[in-house]
mmCIF file of C-alpha atoms and ligand atoms in Angstrom:
data_model
loop_
_atom_site.group_PDB
_atom_site.id
_atom_site.type_symbol
_atom_site.label_atom_id
_atom_site.label_comp_id
_atom_site.label_asym_id
_atom_site.label_seq_id
_atom_site.Cartn_x
_atom_site.Cartn_y
_atom_site.Cartn_z
ATOM 1 C CA MET A 10 118.239 -114.709 177.537
ATOM 2 C CA ARG A 11 119.131 -114.000 173.887
ATOM 3 C CA LYS A 12 122.738 -114.626 172.897
ATOM 4 C CA LYS A 13 124.862 -111.531 172.166
ATOM 5 C CA LEU A 14 125.859 -111.603 168.503
ATOM 6 C CA ALA A 15 128.642 -109.141 167.654
ATOM 7 C CA VAL A 16 129.171 -108.447 163.947
ATOM 8 C CA LEU A 17 132.216 -106.606 162.547
ATOM 9 C CA THR A 18 131.520 -105.376 159.015
ATOM 10 C CA GLY A 19 133.689 -103.709 156.377
ATOM 11 C CA ALA A 20 133.410 -102.424 152.826
ATOM 12 C CA GLY A 21 132.573 -105.895 151.445
ATOM 13 C CA MET A 22 129.268 -105.705 153.336
ATOM 14 C CA SER A 23 128.170 -102.926 150.962
ATOM 15 C CA ALA A 24 129.828 -104.252 147.782
ATOM 16 C CA GLU A 25 126.569 -105.882 146.589
ATOM 17 C CA SER A 26 124.875 -102.534 147.112
ATOM 18 C CA GLY A 27 127.184 -101.099 144.465
ATOM 19 C CA ILE A 28 129.581 -99.299 146.812
ATOM 20 C CA ALA A 29 133.268 -99.824 145.963
ATOM 21 C CA THR A 30 135.546 -101.539 148.476
ATOM 22 C CA PHE A 31 139.015 -100.161 149.178
ATOM 23 C CA ARG A 32 141.509 -102.923 148.488
ATOM 24 C CA ASP A 33 139.848 -105.157 145.924
ATOM 25 C CA SER A 34 141.046 -104.639 142.361
ATOM 26 C CA GLY A 35 139.559 -101.377 141.108
ATOM 27 C CA GLY A 36 138.998 -100.348 144.716
ATOM 28 C CA LEU A 37 138.867 -96.797 146.009
ATOM 29 C CA TRP A 38 142.523 -96.653 147.019
ATOM 30 C CA GLU A 39 143.571 -97.533 143.486
ATOM 31 C CA GLN A 40 141.726 -94.481 142.204
ATOM 32 C CA TYR A 41 142.566 -91.958 144.935
ATOM 33 C CA PRO A 42 145.806 -91.540 146.904
ATOM 34 C CA VAL A 43 144.804 -92.167 150.523
ATOM 35 C CA GLU A 44 147.128 -89.502 151.922
ATOM 36 C CA GLN A 45 145.477 -86.832 149.771
ATOM 37 C CA VAL A 46 141.812 -87.634 150.520
ATOM 38 C CA ALA A 47 141.723 -89.513 153.846
ATOM 39 C CA THR A 48 144.208 -87.826 156.176
ATOM 40 C CA PRO A 49 144.073 -84.591 158.226
ATOM 41 C CA GLU A 50 147.198 -83.412 156.361
ATOM 42 C CA GLY A 51 145.415 -83.925 153.035
ATOM 43 C CA PHE A 52 142.437 -81.905 154.278
ATOM 44 C CA THR A 53 144.686 -79.062 155.426
ATOM 45 C CA ALA A 54 146.600 -79.083 152.117
ATOM 46 C CA ASN A 55 143.533 -79.178 149.867
ATOM 47 C CA PRO A 56 140.177 -78.970 151.672
ATOM 48 C CA GLU A 57 138.225 -78.669 148.408
ATOM 49 C CA LEU A 58 139.655 -81.952 147.018
ATOM 50 C CA VAL A 59 138.808 -83.792 150.246
ATOM 51 C CA LEU A 60 135.330 -82.272 150.605
ATOM 52 C CA ASN A 61 134.582 -83.193 146.969
ATOM 53 C CA PHE A 62 135.854 -86.767 147.503
ATOM 54 C CA TYR A 63 133.255 -87.239 150.263
ATOM 55 C CA ASN A 64 130.589 -85.289 148.326
ATOM 56 C CA MET A 65 131.060 -87.844 145.504
ATOM 57 C CA ARG A 66 130.808 -90.784 147.938
ATOM 58 C CA ARG A 67 127.681 -89.231 149.519
ATOM 59 C CA ARG A 68 126.052 -88.985 146.074
ATOM 60 C CA GLU A 69 126.966 -92.658 145.480
ATOM 61 C CA LEU A 70 125.277 -93.551 148.781
ATOM 62 C CA MET A 71 122.098 -91.715 147.678
ATOM 63 C CA ASN A 72 121.798 -94.271 144.835
ATOM 64 C CA ALA A 73 122.669 -97.319 146.958
ATOM 65 C CA LYS A 74 120.201 -99.636 148.691
ATOM 66 C CA PRO A 75 120.779 -102.141 151.490
ATOM 67 C CA ASN A 76 121.412 -105.683 150.178
ATOM 68 C CA ALA A 77 120.046 -108.997 151.474
ATOM 69 C CA GLY A 78 123.018 -109.211 153.823
ATOM 70 C CA HIS A 79 122.045 -105.959 155.568
ATOM 71 C CA TYR A 80 118.412 -107.081 155.782
ATOM 72 C CA GLY A 81 119.412 -110.536 157.026
ATOM 73 C CA LEU A 82 121.421 -109.037 159.893
ATOM 74 C CA ALA A 83 118.509 -106.744 160.813
ATOM 75 C CA ALA A 84 116.136 -109.758 160.869
ATOM 76 C CA MET A 85 118.486 -111.629 163.242
ATOM 77 C CA GLU A 86 117.557 -109.117 165.960
ATOM 78 C CA LYS A 87 114.439 -111.260 166.463
ATOM 79 C CA ASP A 88 116.521 -114.129 167.822
ATOM 80 C CA PHE A 89 119.749 -112.506 169.019
ATOM 81 C CA ASP A 90 120.971 -109.407 170.836
ATOM 82 C CA VAL A 91 122.746 -108.099 167.717
ATOM 83 C CA HIS A 92 125.457 -105.447 167.960
ATOM 84 C CA ILE A 93 126.883 -104.278 164.636
ATOM 85 C CA ILE A 94 130.336 -102.721 164.714
ATOM 86 C CA THR A 95 130.986 -101.317 161.265
ATOM 87 C CA GLN A 96 134.040 -99.739 159.649
ATOM 88 C CA ASN A 97 131.697 -98.459 156.938
ATOM 89 C CA ILE A 98 130.638 -94.845 156.788
ATOM 90 C CA ASP A 99 127.460 -95.616 154.824
ATOM 91 C CA ASN A 100 124.109 -95.916 156.639
ATOM 92 C CA LEU A 101 122.888 -99.090 154.893
ATOM 93 C CA HIS A 102 122.755 -101.125 158.131
ATOM 94 C CA GLU A 103 120.403 -98.508 159.598
ATOM 95 C CA GLN A 104 118.368 -98.302 156.374
ATOM 96 C CA ALA A 105 117.913 -102.095 156.545
ATOM 97 C CA GLY A 106 116.515 -101.800 160.087
ATOM 98 C CA SER A 107 119.457 -102.683 162.354
ATOM 99 C CA THR A 108 119.004 -100.818 165.631
ATOM 100 C CA ASN A 109 122.450 -101.258 167.264
ATOM 101 C CA VAL A 110 125.050 -99.879 164.852
ATOM 102 C CA LEU A 111 128.398 -98.516 166.022
ATOM 103 C CA HIS A 112 130.399 -96.622 163.374
ATOM 104 C CA LEU A 113 134.104 -97.013 164.217
ATOM 105 C CA HIS A 114 135.214 -94.800 161.312
ATOM 106 C CA GLY A 115 132.435 -92.210 161.402
ATOM 107 C CA GLU A 116 129.436 -91.500 159.194
ATOM 108 C CA LEU A 117 129.194 -90.093 155.671
ATOM 109 C CA MET A 118 125.835 -88.419 156.395
ATOM 110 C CA LYS A 119 127.287 -86.365 159.259
ATOM 111 C CA VAL A 120 129.650 -83.372 159.380
ATOM 112 C CA ARG A 121 131.369 -81.672 162.299
ATOM 113 C CA SER A 122 133.021 -78.429 163.228
ATOM 114 C CA THR A 123 136.796 -78.164 162.783
ATOM 115 C CA GLY A 124 136.851 -75.859 165.815
ATOM 116 C CA ASP A 125 134.697 -77.847 168.272
ATOM 117 C CA ASP A 126 134.535 -81.656 167.973
ATOM 118 C CA SER A 127 131.298 -81.743 169.960
ATOM 119 C CA LEU A 128 129.444 -79.891 167.175
ATOM 120 C CA VAL A 129 128.227 -82.718 164.905
ATOM 121 C CA TYR A 130 125.423 -82.172 162.379
ATOM 122 C CA ASP A 131 123.265 -84.493 160.265
ATOM 123 C CA ILE A 132 123.580 -83.699 156.563
ATOM 124 C CA ASP A 133 120.298 -82.710 154.909
ATOM 125 C CA PRO A 134 119.888 -85.073 151.898
ATOM 126 C CA ALA A 135 118.585 -82.037 149.996
ATOM 127 C CA HIS A 136 121.998 -80.342 150.428
ATOM 128 C CA ILE A 137 124.481 -83.199 150.554
ATOM 129 C CA ASP A 138 127.537 -81.303 149.270
ATOM 130 C CA ILE A 139 129.873 -79.621 151.757
ATOM 131 C CA HIS A 140 132.090 -76.824 150.422
ATOM 132 C CA PRO A 141 134.960 -74.706 151.720
ATOM 133 C CA GLY A 142 133.286 -71.794 153.518
ATOM 134 C CA ASP A 143 130.446 -73.937 154.968
ATOM 135 C CA THR A 144 130.815 -73.274 158.690
ATOM 136 C CA CYS A 145 129.394 -74.436 162.024
ATOM 137 C CA GLU A 146 127.397 -72.184 164.377
ATOM 138 C CA LYS A 147 130.690 -70.894 165.818
ATOM 139 C CA GLY A 148 132.067 -69.997 162.387
ATOM 140 C CA PHE A 149 134.539 -72.872 161.970
ATOM 141 C CA GLN A 150 134.817 -74.790 158.665
ATOM 142 C CA LEU A 151 132.761 -77.994 158.518
ATOM 143 C CA ARG A 152 134.525 -81.333 157.788
ATOM 144 C CA PRO A 153 133.298 -84.898 157.222
ATOM 145 C CA HIS A 154 132.501 -86.658 160.539
ATOM 146 C CA ILE A 155 134.868 -89.441 159.497
ATOM 147 C CA VAL A 156 137.999 -90.913 161.126
ATOM 148 C CA TRP A 157 140.935 -90.282 158.788
ATOM 149 C CA PHE A 158 144.162 -92.255 158.863
ATOM 150 C CA GLY A 159 146.241 -91.175 161.834
ATOM 151 C CA GLU A 160 143.235 -89.884 163.786
ATOM 152 C CA ALA A 161 141.846 -91.313 167.018
ATOM 153 C CA VAL A 162 139.067 -93.961 166.913
ATOM 154 C CA PRO A 163 137.002 -92.877 169.944
ATOM 155 C CA MET A 164 134.369 -95.632 169.526
ATOM 156 C CA ILE A 165 136.947 -98.442 169.831
ATOM 157 C CA TYR A 166 136.475 -98.708 173.617
ATOM 158 C CA GLU A 167 132.734 -99.335 173.299
ATOM 159 C CA ALA A 168 133.478 -101.808 170.489
ATOM 160 C CA GLU A 169 135.986 -103.687 172.683
ATOM 161 C CA ARG A 170 133.400 -103.885 175.474
ATOM 162 C CA ILE A 171 130.817 -105.358 173.096
ATOM 163 C CA CYS A 172 133.309 -107.906 171.739
ATOM 164 C CA ALA A 173 134.463 -108.966 175.213
ATOM 165 C CA GLN A 174 130.834 -109.903 176.029
ATOM 166 C CA ALA A 175 129.960 -111.513 172.669
ATOM 167 C CA ASP A 176 128.648 -115.101 172.649
ATOM 168 C CA ILE A 177 129.074 -115.318 168.857
ATOM 169 C CA PHE A 178 131.336 -113.168 166.628
ATOM 170 C CA VAL A 179 130.819 -112.653 162.892
ATOM 171 C CA ILE A 180 133.223 -110.894 160.506
ATOM 172 C CA ILE A 181 131.740 -109.778 157.182
ATOM 173 C CA GLY A 182 133.489 -108.066 154.266
ATOM 174 C CA THR A 183 136.667 -106.743 155.820
ATOM 175 C CA SER A 184 140.258 -107.569 154.908
ATOM 176 C CA MET A 185 141.207 -107.082 158.581
ATOM 177 C CA ASN A 186 144.041 -104.811 157.428
ATOM 178 C CA VAL A 187 143.240 -101.717 159.461
ATOM 179 C CA TYR A 188 143.760 -101.306 163.220
ATOM 180 C CA PRO A 189 142.396 -100.895 165.803
ATOM 181 C CA ALA A 190 139.277 -102.415 164.132
ATOM 182 C CA ALA A 191 141.095 -105.614 163.127
ATOM 183 C CA GLY A 192 142.331 -105.998 166.713
ATOM 184 C CA LEU A 193 138.773 -106.536 167.981
ATOM 185 C CA LEU A 194 139.162 -110.248 167.195
ATOM 186 C CA ASN A 195 141.581 -110.407 170.156
ATOM 187 C CA ASP A 196 138.799 -109.255 172.498
ATOM 188 C CA ILE A 197 136.648 -112.290 171.636
ATOM 189 C CA ARG A 198 136.770 -114.954 174.367
ATOM 190 C CA LYS A 199 138.560 -118.171 173.398
ATOM 191 C CA ASN A 200 135.472 -120.430 173.513
ATOM 192 C CA VAL A 201 133.301 -118.085 171.415
ATOM 193 C CA PRO A 202 132.537 -119.324 167.871
ATOM 194 C CA VAL A 203 133.812 -116.994 165.106
ATOM 195 C CA TYR A 204 132.319 -116.928 161.595
ATOM 196 C CA LEU A 205 133.856 -115.177 158.563
ATOM 197 C CA ILE A 206 131.734 -114.257 155.530
ATOM 198 C CA ASP A 207 134.003 -113.313 152.618
ATOM 199 C CA PRO A 208 134.487 -114.696 149.078
ATOM 200 C CA LYS A 209 138.268 -114.549 149.640
ATOM 201 C CA ASP A 210 140.617 -115.792 152.352
ATOM 202 C CA VAL A 211 141.254 -113.295 155.135
ATOM 203 C CA HIS A 212 144.367 -113.622 157.283
ATOM 204 C CA THR A 213 143.735 -113.483 161.035
ATOM 205 C CA ASN A 214 145.595 -114.758 164.103
ATOM 206 C CA ARG A 215 142.708 -117.008 165.176
ATOM 207 C CA TYR A 216 142.717 -120.640 164.027
ATOM 208 C CA ASN A 217 139.172 -121.995 164.571
ATOM 209 C CA ILE A 218 137.228 -119.597 162.332
ATOM 210 C CA HIS A 219 134.271 -121.004 160.359
ATOM 211 C CA HIS A 220 134.763 -119.456 156.870
ATOM 212 C CA ILE A 221 131.595 -119.055 154.779
ATOM 213 C CA ARG A 222 133.264 -118.416 151.409
ATOM 214 C CA LYS A 223 130.410 -116.364 149.964
ATOM 215 C CA GLY A 224 129.306 -112.761 149.448
ATOM 216 C CA ALA A 225 127.380 -110.949 152.158
ATOM 217 C CA SER A 226 123.880 -111.687 150.822
ATOM 218 C CA GLU A 227 124.317 -115.463 150.412
ATOM 219 C CA GLY A 228 126.678 -115.657 153.375
ATOM 220 C CA VAL A 229 124.263 -114.143 155.881
ATOM 221 C CA LYS A 230 121.555 -116.550 154.685
ATOM 222 C CA GLU A 231 123.907 -119.501 155.345
ATOM 223 C CA LEU A 232 124.903 -118.028 158.713
ATOM 224 C CA LYS A 233 121.260 -117.800 159.812
ATOM 225 C CA GLU A 234 120.801 -121.506 158.952
ATOM 226 C CA LEU A 235 123.958 -122.460 160.858
ATOM 227 C CA LEU A 236 122.850 -120.507 163.938
ATOM 228 C CA ARG A 237 119.231 -121.728 163.866
HETATM 229 N N1 APR B 1 130.657 -109.814 150.248
HETATM 230 C C1 APR B 1 131.491 -109.947 151.326
HETATM 231 N N2 APR B 1 132.785 -109.568 151.325
HETATM 232 C C2 APR B 1 133.259 -109.035 150.181
HETATM 233 C C3 APR B 1 132.472 -108.864 149.019
HETATM 234 C C4 APR B 1 131.116 -109.281 149.086
HETATM 235 N N3 APR B 1 130.289 -109.159 148.038
HETATM 236 N N4 APR B 1 133.254 -108.301 148.048
HETATM 237 C C5 APR B 1 134.486 -108.127 148.590
HETATM 238 N N5 APR B 1 134.492 -108.567 149.869
HETATM 239 C C6 APR B 1 135.594 -108.557 150.829
HETATM 240 C C7 APR B 1 136.977 -108.583 150.229
HETATM 241 O O1 APR B 1 137.380 -109.923 149.937
HETATM 242 C C8 APR B 1 137.805 -107.977 151.373
HETATM 243 O O2 APR B 1 138.187 -108.975 152.310
HETATM 244 O O3 APR B 1 135.513 -107.347 151.543
HETATM 245 C C9 APR B 1 136.814 -107.008 152.039
HETATM 246 C C10 APR B 1 137.092 -105.560 151.703
HETATM 247 O O4 APR B 1 138.324 -105.202 152.277
HETATM 248 P P1 APR B 1 138.792 -103.672 152.189
HETATM 249 O O5 APR B 1 138.540 -103.173 150.804
HETATM 250 O O6 APR B 1 140.160 -103.614 152.772
HETATM 251 O O7 APR B 1 137.765 -102.871 153.124
HETATM 252 P P2 APR B 1 137.809 -102.763 154.706
HETATM 253 O O8 APR B 1 138.399 -103.996 155.313
HETATM 254 O O9 APR B 1 136.437 -102.390 155.131
HETATM 255 O O10 APR B 1 138.805 -101.520 154.962
HETATM 256 C C11 APR B 1 138.953 -101.142 156.324
HETATM 257 O O11 APR B 1 140.278 -99.242 155.654
HETATM 258 O O12 APR B 1 140.507 -97.606 154.130
HETATM 259 C C12 APR B 1 140.120 -97.847 155.413
HETATM 260 O O13 APR B 1 138.585 -96.659 156.705
HETATM 261 C C13 APR B 1 138.676 -97.494 155.595
HETATM 262 O O14 APR B 1 136.990 -98.660 156.845
HETATM 263 C C14 APR B 1 138.026 -98.826 155.871
HETATM 264 C C15 APR B 1 139.161 -99.655 156.419
#
């Protein structure tokens, strides 16, 4: 029986793919006020600004490629039952070949109706910009299929279930600042080994974490050796 390997990833996972993180120096939240571009109130106040913010990030994703860390995690599916729980809205885990990816904070390449949450659409890469006036089949404005600050995180229950059953837990590229994602560490059983891949220290409430003080690409390589 293959061991269940749960991996929680954040923006640092995609940093080596050229996608900006949020809270490193020069990060996204230094350039854009969160409340204006990543809250429902911001979208109501200025839908064009918010839609353009995600249009710009979608264009950035078009030029990004998975890095060795993404590919390394996909390759680990040979030896482990890998479940990736990502806070990232990019699709680089999927592009690298991971088959079990849960997006806690939504997906940049999807949009949904503002009038019916069940109407979710894949974005056609040939028309990646969403504008005010683009509507769903019922005539409601389309919005990014992304969890904004203050909104519910419907996938957290599935994520908690995965973590509660994990035999190994790996945290890659997240400052563990944002809940409920950061709270998933509390669902990991006491005797389960926890690995952290991050060039910086990350504060958590768990003491016996094995910190691989490297970037995602080199860190995943070292992790694979440790778990061999
Ligand atoms: N490899 C691995 N980790 C890295 C790398 C790298 N090359 N570069 C930076 N990091 C680490 C940073 O040290 C930091 O711990 O990635 C982490 C990035 O933290 P944040 O910028 O806070 O991103 P994240 O934790 O994913 O933010 C969580 O906040 O804004 C919301 O919804 C947004 O999903 C996001 C959530």
